[in-house]
PDB file of C-alpha atoms in Angstrom:
ATOM      1  CA  UNK A   1      38.563  54.390  20.652  1.00 59.00           C
ATOM      2  CA  UNK A   2      35.243  53.819  23.694  1.00 76.00           C
ATOM      3  CA  UNK A   3      32.518  53.976  21.348  1.00 93.00           C
ATOM      4  CA  UNK A   4      31.240  52.779  18.219  1.00 97.00           C
ATOM      5  CA  UNK A   5      28.359  55.110  16.093  1.00 97.00           C
ATOM      6  CA  UNK A   6      26.158  53.145  14.032  1.00 98.00           C
ATOM      7  CA  UNK A   7      24.842  55.346  11.313  1.00 98.00           C
ATOM      8  CA  UNK A   8      22.176  53.277   9.444  1.00 98.00           C
ATOM      9  CA  UNK A   9      21.132  52.821   6.156  1.00 96.00           C
ATOM     10  CA  UNK A  10      17.128  51.184   5.656  1.00 95.00           C
ATOM     11  CA  UNK A  11      14.450  51.117   3.379  1.00 89.00           C
ATOM     12  CA  UNK A  12      12.067  48.599   5.135  1.00 87.00           C
ATOM     13  CA  UNK A  13      13.580  48.442   8.094  1.00 88.00           C
ATOM     14  CA  UNK A  14      16.281  44.938   8.386  1.00 92.00           C
ATOM     15  CA  UNK A  15      19.610  47.504   8.063  1.00 95.00           C
ATOM     16  CA  UNK A  16      18.337  48.806  10.788  1.00 96.00           C
ATOM     17  CA  UNK A  17      17.149  45.319  12.718  1.00 96.00           C
ATOM     18  CA  UNK A  18      20.826  44.292  12.237  1.00 97.00           C
ATOM     19  CA  UNK A  19      22.601  47.740  13.588  1.00 98.00           C
ATOM     20  CA  UNK A  20      19.829  47.338  15.938  1.00 97.00           C
ATOM     21  CA  UNK A  21      21.543  43.497  17.077  1.00 97.00           C
ATOM     22  CA  UNK A  22      24.531  44.575  17.348  1.00 98.00           C
ATOM     23  CA  UNK A  23      24.590  47.605  19.050  1.00 98.00           C
ATOM     24  CA  UNK A  24      23.371  45.459  21.716  1.00 97.00           C
ATOM     25  CA  UNK A  25      25.668  42.789  21.445  1.00 97.00           C
ATOM     26  CA  UNK A  26      28.331  46.081  22.035  1.00 97.00           C
ATOM     27  CA  UNK A  27      26.866  47.126  24.529  1.00 96.00           C
ATOM     28  CA  UNK A  28      26.040  43.716  26.688  1.00 96.00           C
ATOM     29  CA  UNK A  29      30.131  43.804  25.643  1.00 95.00           C
ATOM     30  CA  UNK A  30      30.302  46.530  27.962  1.00 94.00           C
ATOM     31  CA  UNK A  31      31.192  48.898  24.966  1.00 95.00           C
ATOM     32  CA  UNK A  32      28.590  51.657  24.724  1.00 95.00           C
ATOM     33  CA  UNK A  33      27.658  52.718  21.332  1.00 96.00           C
ATOM     34  CA  UNK A  34      25.206  55.148  19.429  1.00 96.00           C
ATOM     35  CA  UNK A  35      22.142  54.647  17.037  1.00 97.00           C
ATOM     36  CA  UNK A  36      21.968  57.260  14.189  1.00 97.00           C
ATOM     37  CA  UNK A  37      18.775  56.331  12.025  1.00 96.00           C
ATOM     38  CA  UNK A  38      18.690  60.070  10.533  1.00 95.00           C
ATOM     39  CA  UNK A  39      21.683  60.450   9.557  1.00 95.00           C
ATOM     40  CA  UNK A  40      23.197  64.450   9.579  1.00 93.00           C
ATOM     41  CA  UNK A  41      27.513  64.993   9.624  1.00 93.00           C
ATOM     42  CA  UNK A  42      27.475  67.624  12.198  1.00 90.00           C
ATOM     43  CA  UNK A  43      25.064  64.779  14.857  1.00 92.00           C
ATOM     44  CA  UNK A  44      27.714  62.085  14.855  1.00 93.00           C
ATOM     45  CA  UNK A  45      31.450  62.645  16.744  1.00 89.00           C
ATOM     46  CA  UNK A  46      34.255  61.994  14.427  1.00 89.00           C
ATOM     47  CA  UNK A  47      37.030  62.090  17.220  1.00 87.00           C
ATOM     48  CA  UNK A  48      37.334  58.355  19.587  1.00 88.00           C
ATOM     49  CA  UNK A  49      34.423  56.689  18.338  1.00 92.00           C
ATOM     50  CA  UNK A  50      34.440  54.205  15.383  1.00 96.00           C
ATOM     51  CA  UNK A  51      31.772  54.623  12.224  1.00 97.00           C
ATOM     52  CA  UNK A  52      30.478  51.316  11.712  1.00 98.00           C
ATOM     53  CA  UNK A  53      27.770  52.380   9.441  1.00 98.00           C
ATOM     54  CA  UNK A  54      24.753  49.371   8.263  1.00 98.00           C
ATOM     55  CA  UNK A  55      22.445  50.504   4.964  1.00 97.00           C
ATOM     56  CA  UNK A  56      20.449  48.241   2.633  1.00 96.00           C
ATOM     57  CA  UNK A  57      20.797  48.824  -1.101  1.00 94.00           C
ATOM     58  CA  UNK A  58      16.937  49.897  -2.459  1.00 89.00           C
ATOM     59  CA  UNK A  59      16.106  50.631  -6.063  1.00 86.00           C
ATOM     60  CA  UNK A  60      18.309  50.468  -8.952  1.00 87.00           C
ATOM     61  CA  UNK A  61      21.743  50.171  -6.460  1.00 90.00           C
ATOM     62  CA  UNK A  62      20.408  53.563  -4.470  1.00 94.00           C
ATOM     63  CA  UNK A  63      20.357  54.529  -1.437  1.00 96.00           C
ATOM     64  CA  UNK A  64      17.832  54.465   0.839  1.00 96.00           C
ATOM     65  CA  UNK A  65      16.331  57.114   1.512  1.00 96.00           C
ATOM     66  CA  UNK A  66      17.224  58.544   4.871  1.00 96.00           C
ATOM     67  CA  UNK A  67      20.714  58.387   3.489  1.00 96.00           C
ATOM     68  CA  UNK A  68      20.939  60.788   1.420  1.00 97.00           C
ATOM     69  CA  UNK A  69      21.300  63.936   3.278  1.00 96.00           C
ATOM     70  CA  UNK A  70      23.834  62.334   5.302  1.00 97.00           C
ATOM     71  CA  UNK A  71      25.877  60.524   1.731  1.00 97.00           C
ATOM     72  CA  UNK A  72      24.730  64.583   0.550  1.00 97.00           C
ATOM     73  CA  UNK A  73      26.367  65.404   3.526  1.00 97.00           C
ATOM     74  CA  UNK A  74      30.269  63.745   2.710  1.00 97.00           C
ATOM     75  CA  UNK A  75      29.758  64.162  -0.868  1.00 97.00           C
ATOM     76  CA  UNK A  76      30.782  68.291   0.491  1.00 96.00           C
ATOM     77  CA  UNK A  77      33.056  67.839   2.949  1.00 94.00           C
ATOM     78  CA  UNK A  78      36.615  68.010   1.997  1.00 93.00           C
ATOM     79  CA  UNK A  79      38.796  66.190   4.690  1.00 94.00           C
ATOM     80  CA  UNK A  80      36.710  63.622   6.965  1.00 95.00           C
ATOM     81  CA  UNK A  81      41.067  62.070   8.505  1.00 94.00           C
ATOM     82  CA  UNK A  82      40.711  61.241  11.478  1.00 92.00           C
ATOM     83  CA  UNK A  83      37.869  59.140  10.389  1.00 95.00           C
ATOM     84  CA  UNK A  84      37.088  55.790  11.320  1.00 96.00           C
ATOM     85  CA  UNK A  85      34.919  53.133   9.598  1.00 97.00           C
ATOM     86  CA  UNK A  86      34.001  50.181   8.651  1.00 98.00           C
ATOM     87  CA  UNK A  87      30.443  48.799   6.979  1.00 98.00           C
ATOM     88  CA  UNK A  88      27.843  46.807   6.820  1.00 98.00           C
ATOM     89  CA  UNK A  89      25.818  45.976   3.788  1.00 97.00           C
ATOM     90  CA  UNK A  90      22.786  44.310   3.561  1.00 95.00           C
ATOM     91  CA  UNK A  91      21.412  43.225  -0.583  1.00 93.00           C
ATOM     92  CA  UNK A  92      20.126  40.537  -1.970  1.00 92.00           C
ATOM     93  CA  UNK A  93      22.258  38.856  -5.044  1.00 92.00           C
ATOM     94  CA  UNK A  94      19.273  37.964  -7.694  1.00 90.00           C
ATOM     95  CA  UNK A  95      19.879  42.020  -8.589  1.00 91.00           C
ATOM     96  CA  UNK A  96      23.388  43.267 -10.822  1.00 92.00           C
ATOM     97  CA  UNK A  97      23.661  46.223  -8.631  1.00 93.00           C
ATOM     98  CA  UNK A  98      24.249  44.158  -5.066  1.00 94.00           C
ATOM     99  CA  UNK A  99      25.293  45.616  -2.123  1.00 95.00           C
ATOM    100  CA  UNK A 100      26.020  48.873  -4.063  1.00 96.00           C
ATOM    101  CA  UNK A 101      25.251  51.217  -2.627  1.00 96.00           C
ATOM    102  CA  UNK A 102      27.599  49.506   0.994  1.00 97.00           C
ATOM    103  CA  UNK A 103      29.650  48.898  -1.913  1.00 97.00           C
ATOM    104  CA  UNK A 104      29.938  52.936  -2.824  1.00 97.00           C
ATOM    105  CA  UNK A 105      29.387  53.963   0.452  1.00 98.00           C
ATOM    106  CA  UNK A 106      32.830  52.890   1.068  1.00 98.00           C
ATOM    107  CA  UNK A 107      34.509  54.559  -1.504  1.00 98.00           C
ATOM    108  CA  UNK A 108      33.385  57.436  -0.847  1.00 98.00           C
ATOM    109  CA  UNK A 109      34.763  57.405   3.317  1.00 98.00           C
ATOM    110  CA  UNK A 110      37.483  56.384   1.871  1.00 97.00           C
ATOM    111  CA  UNK A 111      37.442  58.611  -1.386  1.00 97.00           C
ATOM    112  CA  UNK A 112      37.410  61.042   1.659  1.00 97.00           C
ATOM    113  CA  UNK A 113      40.569  60.774   3.679  1.00 97.00           C
ATOM    114  CA  UNK A 114      38.824  58.569   6.608  1.00 97.00           C
ATOM    115  CA  UNK A 115      40.411  55.662   7.231  1.00 96.00           C
ATOM    116  CA  UNK A 116      38.683  51.676   6.479  1.00 96.00           C
ATOM    117  CA  UNK A 117      39.051  49.827  10.117  1.00 93.00           C
ATOM    118  CA  UNK A 118      38.719  46.318   7.911  1.00 92.00           C
ATOM    119  CA  UNK A 119      37.201  45.143   4.989  1.00 94.00           C
ATOM    120  CA  UNK A 120      32.983  45.618   4.045  1.00 95.00           C
ATOM    121  CA  UNK A 121      30.677  42.854   4.862  1.00 97.00           C
ATOM    122  CA  UNK A 122      28.211  42.669   2.552  1.00 97.00           C
ATOM    123  CA  UNK A 123      25.276  40.281   3.912  1.00 96.00           C
ATOM    124  CA  UNK A 124      22.854  37.738   1.814  1.00 94.00           C
ATOM    125  CA  UNK A 125      19.240  38.262   2.718  1.00 90.00           C
ATOM    126  CA  UNK A 126      18.893  35.307   0.693  1.00 91.00           C
ATOM    127  CA  UNK A 127      21.443  33.072   2.574  1.00 90.00           C
ATOM    128  CA  UNK A 128      19.459  30.495   4.257  1.00 84.00           C
ATOM    129  CA  UNK A 129      21.574  32.589   7.995  1.00 89.00           C
ATOM    130  CA  UNK A 130      19.763  35.644   8.857  1.00 92.00           C
ATOM    131  CA  UNK A 131      22.205  38.434   7.695  1.00 95.00           C
ATOM    132  CA  UNK A 132      21.548  39.353  11.701  1.00 95.00           C
ATOM    133  CA  UNK A 133      22.539  36.502  13.221  1.00 95.00           C
ATOM    134  CA  UNK A 134      25.612  36.563  10.770  1.00 96.00           C
ATOM    135  CA  UNK A 135      26.208  40.299  11.569  1.00 97.00           C
ATOM    136  CA  UNK A 136      26.150  39.055  15.399  1.00 97.00           C
ATOM    137  CA  UNK A 137      29.243  35.929  14.670  1.00 97.00           C
ATOM    138  CA  UNK A 138      31.795  38.442  12.804  1.00 97.00           C
ATOM    139  CA  UNK A 139      31.015  41.260  15.447  1.00 97.00           C
ATOM    140  CA  UNK A 140      34.274  39.210  17.865  1.00 96.00           C
ATOM    141  CA  UNK A 141      36.804  39.472  15.830  1.00 95.00           C
ATOM    142  CA  UNK A 142      35.484  42.590  13.908  1.00 96.00           C
ATOM    143  CA  UNK A 143      36.427  43.776  17.542  1.00 95.00           C
ATOM    144  CA  UNK A 144      39.162  42.743  17.671  1.00 93.00           C
ATOM    145  CA  UNK A 145      40.684  44.455  15.272  1.00 91.00           C
ATOM    146  CA  UNK A 146      39.370  48.381  16.206  1.00 88.00           C
ATOM    147  CA  UNK A 147      40.995  46.569  19.354  1.00 82.00           C
ATOM    148  CA  UNK A 148      37.819  46.387  21.720  1.00 79.00           C
ATOM    149  CA  UNK A 149      37.419  42.999  22.238  1.00 64.00           C
TER     150      UNK A 149
END
């Protein structure tokens, strides 16, 4: 793998900010990365890259609005074998639907044959540490698993 495509699902900006921080750190480490703020399946490379999907949960466990078209495209796709991915979910543990969008996205991709690189990272916005700081601390271990670090 020689690049990371960061797919963002963000309603209020938190997931977008985490994704931007991760993209900056990847670039600082000499790893090519591209952010997809309005993701469309046709515009996201599927070979020689890893998808890092960073999404919040909105409302009653829903996907953020900017991710809805992408989710529908994934649902229509018969086979995503060859795609390697990891999901980062942001949520609030005070809700019953904590991180439901990230969990559902993870299941959807796996059901289409995509290969999960490592377990989903779930970020609780109520934690003492900022979500972006937790994600940045997690990144080196992820890079080792994807053989980039």
